[in-house]
C-alpha positions as YAML, in Angstrom:
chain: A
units: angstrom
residues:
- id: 1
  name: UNK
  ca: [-45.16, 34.74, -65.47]
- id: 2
  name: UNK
  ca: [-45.95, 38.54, -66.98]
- id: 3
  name: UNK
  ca: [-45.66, 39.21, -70.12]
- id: 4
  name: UNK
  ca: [-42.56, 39.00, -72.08]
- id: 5
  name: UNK
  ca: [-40.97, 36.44, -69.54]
- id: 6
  name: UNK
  ca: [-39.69, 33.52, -71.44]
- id: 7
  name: UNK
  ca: [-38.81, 29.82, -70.40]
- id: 8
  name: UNK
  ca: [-35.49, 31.09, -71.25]
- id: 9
  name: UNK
  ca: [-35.57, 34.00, -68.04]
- id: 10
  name: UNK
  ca: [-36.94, 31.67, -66.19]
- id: 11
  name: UNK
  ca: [-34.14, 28.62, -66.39]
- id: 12
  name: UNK
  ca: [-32.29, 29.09, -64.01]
- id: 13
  name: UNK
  ca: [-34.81, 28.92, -61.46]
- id: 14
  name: UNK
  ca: [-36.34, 26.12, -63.24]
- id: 15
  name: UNK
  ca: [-32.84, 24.45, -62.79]
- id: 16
  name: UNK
  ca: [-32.68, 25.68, -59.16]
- id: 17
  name: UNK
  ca: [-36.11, 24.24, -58.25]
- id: 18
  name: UNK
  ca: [-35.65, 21.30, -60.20]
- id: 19
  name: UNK
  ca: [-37.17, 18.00, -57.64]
- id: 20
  name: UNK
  ca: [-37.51, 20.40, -54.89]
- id: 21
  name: UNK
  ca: [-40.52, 19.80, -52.57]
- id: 22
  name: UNK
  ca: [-42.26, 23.23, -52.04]
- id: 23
  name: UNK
  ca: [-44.76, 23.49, -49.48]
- id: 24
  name: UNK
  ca: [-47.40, 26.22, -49.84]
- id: 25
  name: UNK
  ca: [-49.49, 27.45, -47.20]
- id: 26
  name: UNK
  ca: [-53.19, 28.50, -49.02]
- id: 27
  name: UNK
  ca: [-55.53, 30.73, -47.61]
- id: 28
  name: UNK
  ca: [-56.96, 34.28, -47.53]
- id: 29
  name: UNK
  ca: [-59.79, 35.72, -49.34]
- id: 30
  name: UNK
  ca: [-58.49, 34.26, -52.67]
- id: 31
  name: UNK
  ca: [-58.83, 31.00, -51.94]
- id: 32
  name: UNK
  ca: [-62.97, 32.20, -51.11]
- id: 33
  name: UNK
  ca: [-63.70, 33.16, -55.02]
- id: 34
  name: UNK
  ca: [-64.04, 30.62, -56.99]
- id: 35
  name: UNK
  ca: [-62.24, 32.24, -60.09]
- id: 36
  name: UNK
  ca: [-59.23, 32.45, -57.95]
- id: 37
  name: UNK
  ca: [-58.90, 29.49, -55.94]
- id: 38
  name: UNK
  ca: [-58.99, 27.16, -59.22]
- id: 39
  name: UNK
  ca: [-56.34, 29.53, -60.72]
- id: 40
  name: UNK
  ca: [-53.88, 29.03, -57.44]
- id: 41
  name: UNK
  ca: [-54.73, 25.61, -57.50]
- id: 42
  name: UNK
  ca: [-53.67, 25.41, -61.39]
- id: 43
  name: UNK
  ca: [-50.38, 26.75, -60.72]
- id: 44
  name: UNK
  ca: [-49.76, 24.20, -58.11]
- id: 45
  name: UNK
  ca: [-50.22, 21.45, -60.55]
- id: 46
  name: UNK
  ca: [-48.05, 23.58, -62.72]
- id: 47
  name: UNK
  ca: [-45.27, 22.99, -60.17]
- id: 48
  name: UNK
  ca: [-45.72, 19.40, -60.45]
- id: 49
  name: UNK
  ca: [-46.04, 19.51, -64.25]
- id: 50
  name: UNK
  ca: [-42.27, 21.72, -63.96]
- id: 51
  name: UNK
  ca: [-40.41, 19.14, -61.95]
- id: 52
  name: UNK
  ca: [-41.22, 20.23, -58.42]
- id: 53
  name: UNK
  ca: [-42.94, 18.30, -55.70]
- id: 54
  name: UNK
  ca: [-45.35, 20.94, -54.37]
- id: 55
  name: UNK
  ca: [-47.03, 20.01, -51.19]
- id: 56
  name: UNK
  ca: [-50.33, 22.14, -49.66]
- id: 57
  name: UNK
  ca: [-51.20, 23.35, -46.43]
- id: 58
  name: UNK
  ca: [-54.62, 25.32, -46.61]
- id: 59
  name: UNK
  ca: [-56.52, 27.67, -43.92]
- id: 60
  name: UNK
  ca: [-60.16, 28.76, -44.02]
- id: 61
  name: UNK
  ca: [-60.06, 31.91, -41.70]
- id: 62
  name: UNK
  ca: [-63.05, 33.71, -44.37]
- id: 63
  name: UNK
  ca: [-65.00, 30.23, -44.73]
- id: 64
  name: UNK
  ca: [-64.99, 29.44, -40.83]
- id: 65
  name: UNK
  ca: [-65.50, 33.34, -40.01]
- id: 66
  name: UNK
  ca: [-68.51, 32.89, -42.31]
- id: 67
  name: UNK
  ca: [-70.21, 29.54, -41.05]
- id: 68
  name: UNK
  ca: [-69.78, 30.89, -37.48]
- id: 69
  name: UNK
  ca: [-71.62, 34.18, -38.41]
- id: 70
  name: UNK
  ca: [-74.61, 32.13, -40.21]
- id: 71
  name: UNK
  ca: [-74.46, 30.39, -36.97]
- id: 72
  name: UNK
  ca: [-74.66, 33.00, -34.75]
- id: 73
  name: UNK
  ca: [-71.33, 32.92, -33.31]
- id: 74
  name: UNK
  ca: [-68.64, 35.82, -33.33]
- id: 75
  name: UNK
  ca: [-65.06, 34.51, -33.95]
- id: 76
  name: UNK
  ca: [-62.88, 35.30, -31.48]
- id: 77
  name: UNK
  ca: [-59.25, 36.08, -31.49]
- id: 78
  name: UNK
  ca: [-55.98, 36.19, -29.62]
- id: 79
  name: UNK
  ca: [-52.61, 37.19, -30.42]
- id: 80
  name: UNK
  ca: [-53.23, 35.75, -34.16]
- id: 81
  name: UNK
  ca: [-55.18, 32.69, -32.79]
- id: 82
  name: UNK
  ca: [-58.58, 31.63, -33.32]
- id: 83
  name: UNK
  ca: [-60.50, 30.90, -29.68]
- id: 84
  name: UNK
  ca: [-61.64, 27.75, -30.12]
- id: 85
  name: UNK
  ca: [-64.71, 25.93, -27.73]
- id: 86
  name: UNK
  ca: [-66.31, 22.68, -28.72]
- id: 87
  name: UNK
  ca: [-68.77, 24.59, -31.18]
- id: 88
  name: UNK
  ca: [-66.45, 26.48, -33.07]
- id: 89
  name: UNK
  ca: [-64.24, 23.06, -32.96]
- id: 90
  name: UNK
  ca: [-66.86, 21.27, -34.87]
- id: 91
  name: UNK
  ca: [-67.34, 23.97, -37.35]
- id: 92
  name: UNK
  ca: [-63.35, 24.36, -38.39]
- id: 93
  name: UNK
  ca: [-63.67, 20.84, -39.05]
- id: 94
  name: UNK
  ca: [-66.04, 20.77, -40.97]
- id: 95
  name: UNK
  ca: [-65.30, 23.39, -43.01]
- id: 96
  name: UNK
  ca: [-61.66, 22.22, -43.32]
- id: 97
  name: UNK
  ca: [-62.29, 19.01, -43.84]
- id: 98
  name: UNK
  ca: [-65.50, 19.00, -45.43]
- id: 99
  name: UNK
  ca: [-65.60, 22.22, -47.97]
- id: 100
  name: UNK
  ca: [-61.55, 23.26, -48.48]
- id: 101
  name: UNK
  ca: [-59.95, 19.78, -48.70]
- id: 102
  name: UNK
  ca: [-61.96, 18.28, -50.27]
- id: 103
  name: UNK
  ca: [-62.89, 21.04, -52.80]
- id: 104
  name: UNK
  ca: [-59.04, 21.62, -53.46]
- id: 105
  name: UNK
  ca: [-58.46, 17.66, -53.91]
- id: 106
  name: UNK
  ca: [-61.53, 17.91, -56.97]
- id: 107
  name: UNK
  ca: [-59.33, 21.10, -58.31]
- id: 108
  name: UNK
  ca: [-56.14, 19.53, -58.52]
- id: 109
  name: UNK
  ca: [-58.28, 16.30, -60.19]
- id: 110
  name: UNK
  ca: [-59.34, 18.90, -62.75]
- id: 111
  name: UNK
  ca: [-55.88, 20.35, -63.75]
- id: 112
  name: UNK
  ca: [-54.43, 17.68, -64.26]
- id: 113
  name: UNK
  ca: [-53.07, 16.22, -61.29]
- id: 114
  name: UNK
  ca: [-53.32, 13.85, -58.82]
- id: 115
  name: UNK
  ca: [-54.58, 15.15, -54.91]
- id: 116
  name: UNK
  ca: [-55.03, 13.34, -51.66]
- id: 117
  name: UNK
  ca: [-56.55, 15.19, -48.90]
- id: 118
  name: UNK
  ca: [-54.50, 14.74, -45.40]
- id: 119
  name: UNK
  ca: [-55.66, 15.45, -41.61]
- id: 120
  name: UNK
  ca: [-53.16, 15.16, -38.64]
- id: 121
  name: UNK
  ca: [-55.03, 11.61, -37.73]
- id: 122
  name: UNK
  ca: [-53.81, 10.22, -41.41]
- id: 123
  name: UNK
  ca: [-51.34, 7.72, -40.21]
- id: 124
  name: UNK
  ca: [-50.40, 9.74, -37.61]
- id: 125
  name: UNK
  ca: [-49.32, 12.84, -39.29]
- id: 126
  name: UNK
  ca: [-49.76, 15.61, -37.08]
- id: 127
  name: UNK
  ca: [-49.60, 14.79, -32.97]
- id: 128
  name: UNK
  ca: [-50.62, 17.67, -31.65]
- id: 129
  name: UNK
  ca: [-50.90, 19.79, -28.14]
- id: 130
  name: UNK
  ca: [-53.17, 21.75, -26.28]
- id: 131
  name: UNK
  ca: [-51.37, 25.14, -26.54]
- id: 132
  name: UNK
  ca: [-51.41, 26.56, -23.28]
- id: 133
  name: UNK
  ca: [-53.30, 28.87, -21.44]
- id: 134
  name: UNK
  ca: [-51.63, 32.90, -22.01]
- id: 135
  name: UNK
  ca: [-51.45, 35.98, -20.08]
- id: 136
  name: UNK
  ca: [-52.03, 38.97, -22.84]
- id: 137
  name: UNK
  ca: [-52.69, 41.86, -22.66]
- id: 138
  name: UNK
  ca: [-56.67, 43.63, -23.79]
- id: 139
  name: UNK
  ca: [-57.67, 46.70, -23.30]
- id: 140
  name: UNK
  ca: [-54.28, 47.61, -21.32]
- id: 141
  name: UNK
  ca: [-55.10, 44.98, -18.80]
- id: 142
  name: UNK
  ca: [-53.25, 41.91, -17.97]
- id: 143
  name: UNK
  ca: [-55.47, 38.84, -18.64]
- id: 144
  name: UNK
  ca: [-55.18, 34.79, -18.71]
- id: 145
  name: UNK
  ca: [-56.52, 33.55, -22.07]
- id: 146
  name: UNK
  ca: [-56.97, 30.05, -22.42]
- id: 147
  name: UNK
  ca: [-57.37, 28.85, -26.66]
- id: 148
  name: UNK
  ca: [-59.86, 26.18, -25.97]
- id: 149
  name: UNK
  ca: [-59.08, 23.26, -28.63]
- id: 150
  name: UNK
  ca: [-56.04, 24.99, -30.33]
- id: 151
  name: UNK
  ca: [-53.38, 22.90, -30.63]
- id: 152
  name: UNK
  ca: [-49.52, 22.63, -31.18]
- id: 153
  name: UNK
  ca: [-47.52, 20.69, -33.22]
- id: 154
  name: UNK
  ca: [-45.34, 17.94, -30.93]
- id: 155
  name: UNK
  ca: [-44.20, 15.61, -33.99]
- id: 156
  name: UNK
  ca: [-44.82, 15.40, -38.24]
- id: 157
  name: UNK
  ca: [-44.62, 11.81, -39.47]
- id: 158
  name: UNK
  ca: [-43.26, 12.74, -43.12]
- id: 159
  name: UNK
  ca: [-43.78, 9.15, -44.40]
- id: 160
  name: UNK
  ca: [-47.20, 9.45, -45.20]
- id: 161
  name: UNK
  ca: [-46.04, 12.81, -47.60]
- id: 162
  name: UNK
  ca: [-42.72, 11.27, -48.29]
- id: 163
  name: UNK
  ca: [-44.87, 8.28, -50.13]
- id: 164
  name: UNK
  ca: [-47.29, 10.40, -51.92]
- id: 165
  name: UNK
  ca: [-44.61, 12.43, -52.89]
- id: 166
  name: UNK
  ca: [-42.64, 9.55, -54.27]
- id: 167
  name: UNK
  ca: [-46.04, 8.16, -56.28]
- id: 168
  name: UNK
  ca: [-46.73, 11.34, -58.08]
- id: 169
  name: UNK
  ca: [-48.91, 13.08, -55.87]
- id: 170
  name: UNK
  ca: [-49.94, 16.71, -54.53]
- id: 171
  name: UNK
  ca: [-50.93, 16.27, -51.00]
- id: 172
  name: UNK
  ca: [-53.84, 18.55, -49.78]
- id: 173
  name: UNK
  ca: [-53.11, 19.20, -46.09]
- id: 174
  name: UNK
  ca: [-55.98, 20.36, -43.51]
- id: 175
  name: UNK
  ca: [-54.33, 21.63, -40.59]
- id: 176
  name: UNK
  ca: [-56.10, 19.78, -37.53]
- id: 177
  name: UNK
  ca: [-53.75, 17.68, -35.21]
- id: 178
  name: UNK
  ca: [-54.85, 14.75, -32.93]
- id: 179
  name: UNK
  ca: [-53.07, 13.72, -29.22]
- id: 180
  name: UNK
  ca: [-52.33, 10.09, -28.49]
- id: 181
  name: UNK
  ca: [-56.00, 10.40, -26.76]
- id: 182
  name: UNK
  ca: [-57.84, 11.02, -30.24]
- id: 183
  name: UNK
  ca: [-58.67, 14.49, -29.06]
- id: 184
  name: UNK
  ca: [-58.65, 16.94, -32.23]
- id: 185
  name: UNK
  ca: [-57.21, 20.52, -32.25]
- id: 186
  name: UNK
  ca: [-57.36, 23.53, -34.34]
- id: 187
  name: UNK
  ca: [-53.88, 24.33, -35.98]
- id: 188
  name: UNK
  ca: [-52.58, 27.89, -37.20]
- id: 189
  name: UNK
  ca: [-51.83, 26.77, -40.65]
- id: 190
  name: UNK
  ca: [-48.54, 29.13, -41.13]
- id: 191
  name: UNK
  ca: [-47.63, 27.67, -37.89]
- id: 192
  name: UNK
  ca: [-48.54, 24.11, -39.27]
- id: 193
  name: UNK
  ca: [-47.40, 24.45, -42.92]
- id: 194
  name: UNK
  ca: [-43.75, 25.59, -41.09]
- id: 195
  name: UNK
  ca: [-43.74, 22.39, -38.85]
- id: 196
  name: UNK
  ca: [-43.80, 20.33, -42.17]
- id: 197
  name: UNK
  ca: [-41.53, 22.12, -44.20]
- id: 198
  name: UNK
  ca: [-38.82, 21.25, -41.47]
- id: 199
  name: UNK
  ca: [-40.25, 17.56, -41.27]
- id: 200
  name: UNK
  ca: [-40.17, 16.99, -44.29]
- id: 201
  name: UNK
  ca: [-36.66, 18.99, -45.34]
- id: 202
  name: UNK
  ca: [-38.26, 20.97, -48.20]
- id: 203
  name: UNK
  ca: [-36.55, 23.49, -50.16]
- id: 204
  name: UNK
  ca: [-39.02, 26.51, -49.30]
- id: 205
  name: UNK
  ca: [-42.21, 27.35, -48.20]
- id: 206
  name: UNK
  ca: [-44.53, 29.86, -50.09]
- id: 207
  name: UNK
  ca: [-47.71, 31.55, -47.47]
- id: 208
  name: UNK
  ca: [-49.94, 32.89, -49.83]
- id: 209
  name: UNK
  ca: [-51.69, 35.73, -47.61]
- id: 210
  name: UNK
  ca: [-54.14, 38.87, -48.75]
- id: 211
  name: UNK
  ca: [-51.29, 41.38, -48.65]
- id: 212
  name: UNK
  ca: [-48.70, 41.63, -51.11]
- id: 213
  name: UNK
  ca: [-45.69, 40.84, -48.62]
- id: 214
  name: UNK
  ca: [-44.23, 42.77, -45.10]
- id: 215
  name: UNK
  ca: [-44.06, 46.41, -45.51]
- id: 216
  name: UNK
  ca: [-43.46, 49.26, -43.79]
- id: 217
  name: UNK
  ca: [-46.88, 50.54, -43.92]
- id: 218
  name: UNK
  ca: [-49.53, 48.07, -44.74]
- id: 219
  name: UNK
  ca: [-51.50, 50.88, -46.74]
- id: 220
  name: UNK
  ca: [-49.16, 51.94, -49.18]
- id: 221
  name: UNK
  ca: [-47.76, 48.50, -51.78]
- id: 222
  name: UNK
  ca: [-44.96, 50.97, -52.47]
- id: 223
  name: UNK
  ca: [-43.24, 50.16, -49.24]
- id: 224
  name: UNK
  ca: [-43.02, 46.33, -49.85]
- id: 225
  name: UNK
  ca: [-40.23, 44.78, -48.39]
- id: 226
  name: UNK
  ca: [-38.64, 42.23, -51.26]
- id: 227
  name: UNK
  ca: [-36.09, 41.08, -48.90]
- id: 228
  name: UNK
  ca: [-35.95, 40.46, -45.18]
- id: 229
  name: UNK
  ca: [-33.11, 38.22, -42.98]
- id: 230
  name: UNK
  ca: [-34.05, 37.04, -39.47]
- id: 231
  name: UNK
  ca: [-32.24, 39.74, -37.76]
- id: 232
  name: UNK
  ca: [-34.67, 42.29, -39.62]
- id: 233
  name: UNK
  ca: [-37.93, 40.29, -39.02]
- id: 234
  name: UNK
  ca: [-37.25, 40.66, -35.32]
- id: 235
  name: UNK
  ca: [-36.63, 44.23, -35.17]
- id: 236
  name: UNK
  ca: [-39.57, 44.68, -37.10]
- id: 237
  name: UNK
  ca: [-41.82, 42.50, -34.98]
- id: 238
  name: UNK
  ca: [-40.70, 45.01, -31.89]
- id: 239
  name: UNK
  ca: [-40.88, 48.12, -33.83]
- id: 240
  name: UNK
  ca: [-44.90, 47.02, -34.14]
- id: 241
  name: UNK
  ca: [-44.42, 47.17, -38.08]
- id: 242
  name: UNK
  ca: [-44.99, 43.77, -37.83]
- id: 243
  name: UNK
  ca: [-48.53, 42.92, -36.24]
- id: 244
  name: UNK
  ca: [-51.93, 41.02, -35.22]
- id: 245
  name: UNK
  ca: [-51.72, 38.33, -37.69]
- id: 246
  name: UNK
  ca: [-48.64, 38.91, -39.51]
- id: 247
  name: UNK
  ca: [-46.79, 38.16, -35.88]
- id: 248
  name: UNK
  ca: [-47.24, 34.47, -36.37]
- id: 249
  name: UNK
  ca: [-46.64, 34.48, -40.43]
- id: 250
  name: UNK
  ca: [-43.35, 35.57, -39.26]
- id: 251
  name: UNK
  ca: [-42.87, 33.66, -36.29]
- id: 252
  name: UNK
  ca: [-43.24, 30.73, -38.54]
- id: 253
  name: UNK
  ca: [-41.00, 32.02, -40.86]
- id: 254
  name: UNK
  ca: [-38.37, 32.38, -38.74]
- id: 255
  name: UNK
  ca: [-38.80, 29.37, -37.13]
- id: 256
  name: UNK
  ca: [-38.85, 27.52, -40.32]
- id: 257
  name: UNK
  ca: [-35.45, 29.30, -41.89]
- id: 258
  name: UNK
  ca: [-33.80, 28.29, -38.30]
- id: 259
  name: UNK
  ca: [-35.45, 24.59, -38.65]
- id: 260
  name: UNK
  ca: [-33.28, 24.48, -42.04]
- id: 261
  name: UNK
  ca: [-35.36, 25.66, -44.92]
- id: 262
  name: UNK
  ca: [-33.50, 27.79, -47.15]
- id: 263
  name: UNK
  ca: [-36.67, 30.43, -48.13]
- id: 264
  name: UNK
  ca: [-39.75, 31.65, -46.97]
- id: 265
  name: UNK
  ca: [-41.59, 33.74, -49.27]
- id: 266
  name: UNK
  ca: [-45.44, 35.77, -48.24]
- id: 267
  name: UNK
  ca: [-46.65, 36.62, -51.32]
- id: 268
  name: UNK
  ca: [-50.13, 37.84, -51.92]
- id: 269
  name: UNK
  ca: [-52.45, 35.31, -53.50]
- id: 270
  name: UNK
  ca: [-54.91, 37.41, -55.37]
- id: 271
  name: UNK
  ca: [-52.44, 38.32, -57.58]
- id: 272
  name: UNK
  ca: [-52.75, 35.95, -60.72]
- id: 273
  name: UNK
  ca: [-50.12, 33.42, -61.05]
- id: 274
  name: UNK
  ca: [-48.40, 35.20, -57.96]
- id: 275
  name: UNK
  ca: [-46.85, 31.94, -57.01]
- id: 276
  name: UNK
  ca: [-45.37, 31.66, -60.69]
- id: 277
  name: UNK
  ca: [-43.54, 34.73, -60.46]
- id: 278
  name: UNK
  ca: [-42.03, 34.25, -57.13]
- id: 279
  name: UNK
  ca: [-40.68, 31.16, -58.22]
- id: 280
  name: UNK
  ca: [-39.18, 31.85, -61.21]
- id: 281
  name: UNK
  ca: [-38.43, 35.92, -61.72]
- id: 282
  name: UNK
  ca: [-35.55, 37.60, -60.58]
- id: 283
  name: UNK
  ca: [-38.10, 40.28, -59.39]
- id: 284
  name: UNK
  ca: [-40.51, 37.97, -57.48]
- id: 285
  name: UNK
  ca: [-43.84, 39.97, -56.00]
- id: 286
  name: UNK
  ca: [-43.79, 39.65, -52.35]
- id: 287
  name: UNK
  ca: [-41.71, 39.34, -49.25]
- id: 288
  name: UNK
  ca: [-38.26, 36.71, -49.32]
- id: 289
  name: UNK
  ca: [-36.78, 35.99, -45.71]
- id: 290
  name: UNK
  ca: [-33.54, 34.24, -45.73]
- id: 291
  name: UNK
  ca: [-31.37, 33.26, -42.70]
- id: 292
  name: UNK
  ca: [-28.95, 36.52, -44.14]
...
């Protein structure tokens, strides 16, 4: 919280939050310095510490963009998605699974709390589904795109988080989904992170992106948008305010607020303590979407 925010400002929301489960979506270039990614990390446990029952769903765009690079491959994508061929397959895993989870589970260790990193094949968590092959449009021409080993969500098992949950613990989710045939799939984490806010009936669902919220124009912060109902996400999707990435950040929000959850908030999270102030300011710092 800033400066001259009390305990006392911030009981109410304390109240309001108290025992909620509040799954945050990590990712961005915050989560790539150091610095930053123990500080986000910190205020998760804080939730925990507070009387919430945070939950994490982390990306990797910068990390896999960067392994692919050393590699000499050139990420591809579509319509917010990450092309994904056997090669780039194995490197989201291991980056995922390998560097992020794993890293984030030894953060959480050293704040104070207790972590357990998660993949879809963890008793079943996350069945997933080839996402089908597209026609988009590049270049003004009409073309079929297929995603290679990008997947869809078909089911969440919430036992496995309802458990850890129960025990005390922050679980550390990598978003890579598995079919009944043990094949393994790339997830959009927003996308992923919204399936299990539903599953799992939390209270809201905080994307921590590299831009300080929706706004108008993406260049000026003035133009932030605090507040944003599903009605208005739409008409901004087809006024193209809403683009390339941001299309399935609010996709996902929408689809989440419809599946039940009561808030989505995109906040930005190189801000310090971003999540802090969203949570428990009247002001917040980034974008709220609501049902109304």
């Amino acid at each position: 919280m800033e400066a001259g925010e009390s305990f006392a400002d911030a009981l109410p929301w304390l109240k309001k939050y108290s025992g909620a489960v509040i799954v945050v979506k990590v990712g961005g270039h915050a989560m790539v310095d150091p610095e930053a990614r123990s500080g986000i990390i910190k205020d998760i446990v804080t939730l925990k510490f507070l009387g919430l029952k945070p939950v994490i769903v982390h990306g990797g765009g910068p990390e896999i963009d960067a392994m692919m690079k050393r590699m000499g491959k050139t990420p591809q994508f579509v319509s917010g998605f990450r092309v994904t061929d056997d090669e780039t397959l194995e490197i989201v895993r291991m980056v995922l699974v390998g560097n992020v989870n794993t890293d984030i589970v030894s953060l959480i260790a050293r704040h104070g709390g207790k972590g357990v990193g998660i993949i879809g094949n963890d008793g079943n968590f996350i069945v997933a589904r080839k996402k089908a092959p597209e026609k988009v449009v590049m270049n003004g021409k009409e073309v079929d795109i297929d995603y290679g080993w990008v997947g869809e969500t078909e089911s969440i098992n919430p036992g496995i988080l309802s458990l850890l949950l129960e025990n005390g613990y922050i679980p550390a989710i990598a978003p890579i989904g598995y079919d009944a045939a043990g094949n393994c799939f790339n997830l959009n984490a927003d996308t992923a992170a919204g399936d299990i806010a539903v599953a799992i009936k939390a209270t809201s669902l905080v994307s921590l992106t590299d831009v300080d919220g929706v706004m108008m124009d993406p260049k000026k912060k003035e133009t932030l948008i605090p507040q944003l109902s599903v009605a208005q996400c739409y008409e901004l999707i087809n006024k193209g305010v809403v683009s390339r990435g941001m299309i399935p950040k609010i996709l996902s929000s929408i689809s989440v607020i419809k599946g039940g959850i009561k808030s989505v908030h995109i906040i930005n999270g190189n801000l310090p303590h971003a999540l802090l102030q969203e949570l428990f300011t009247d002001k917040g710092v980034g974008t709220c979407i609501t049902l109304d």
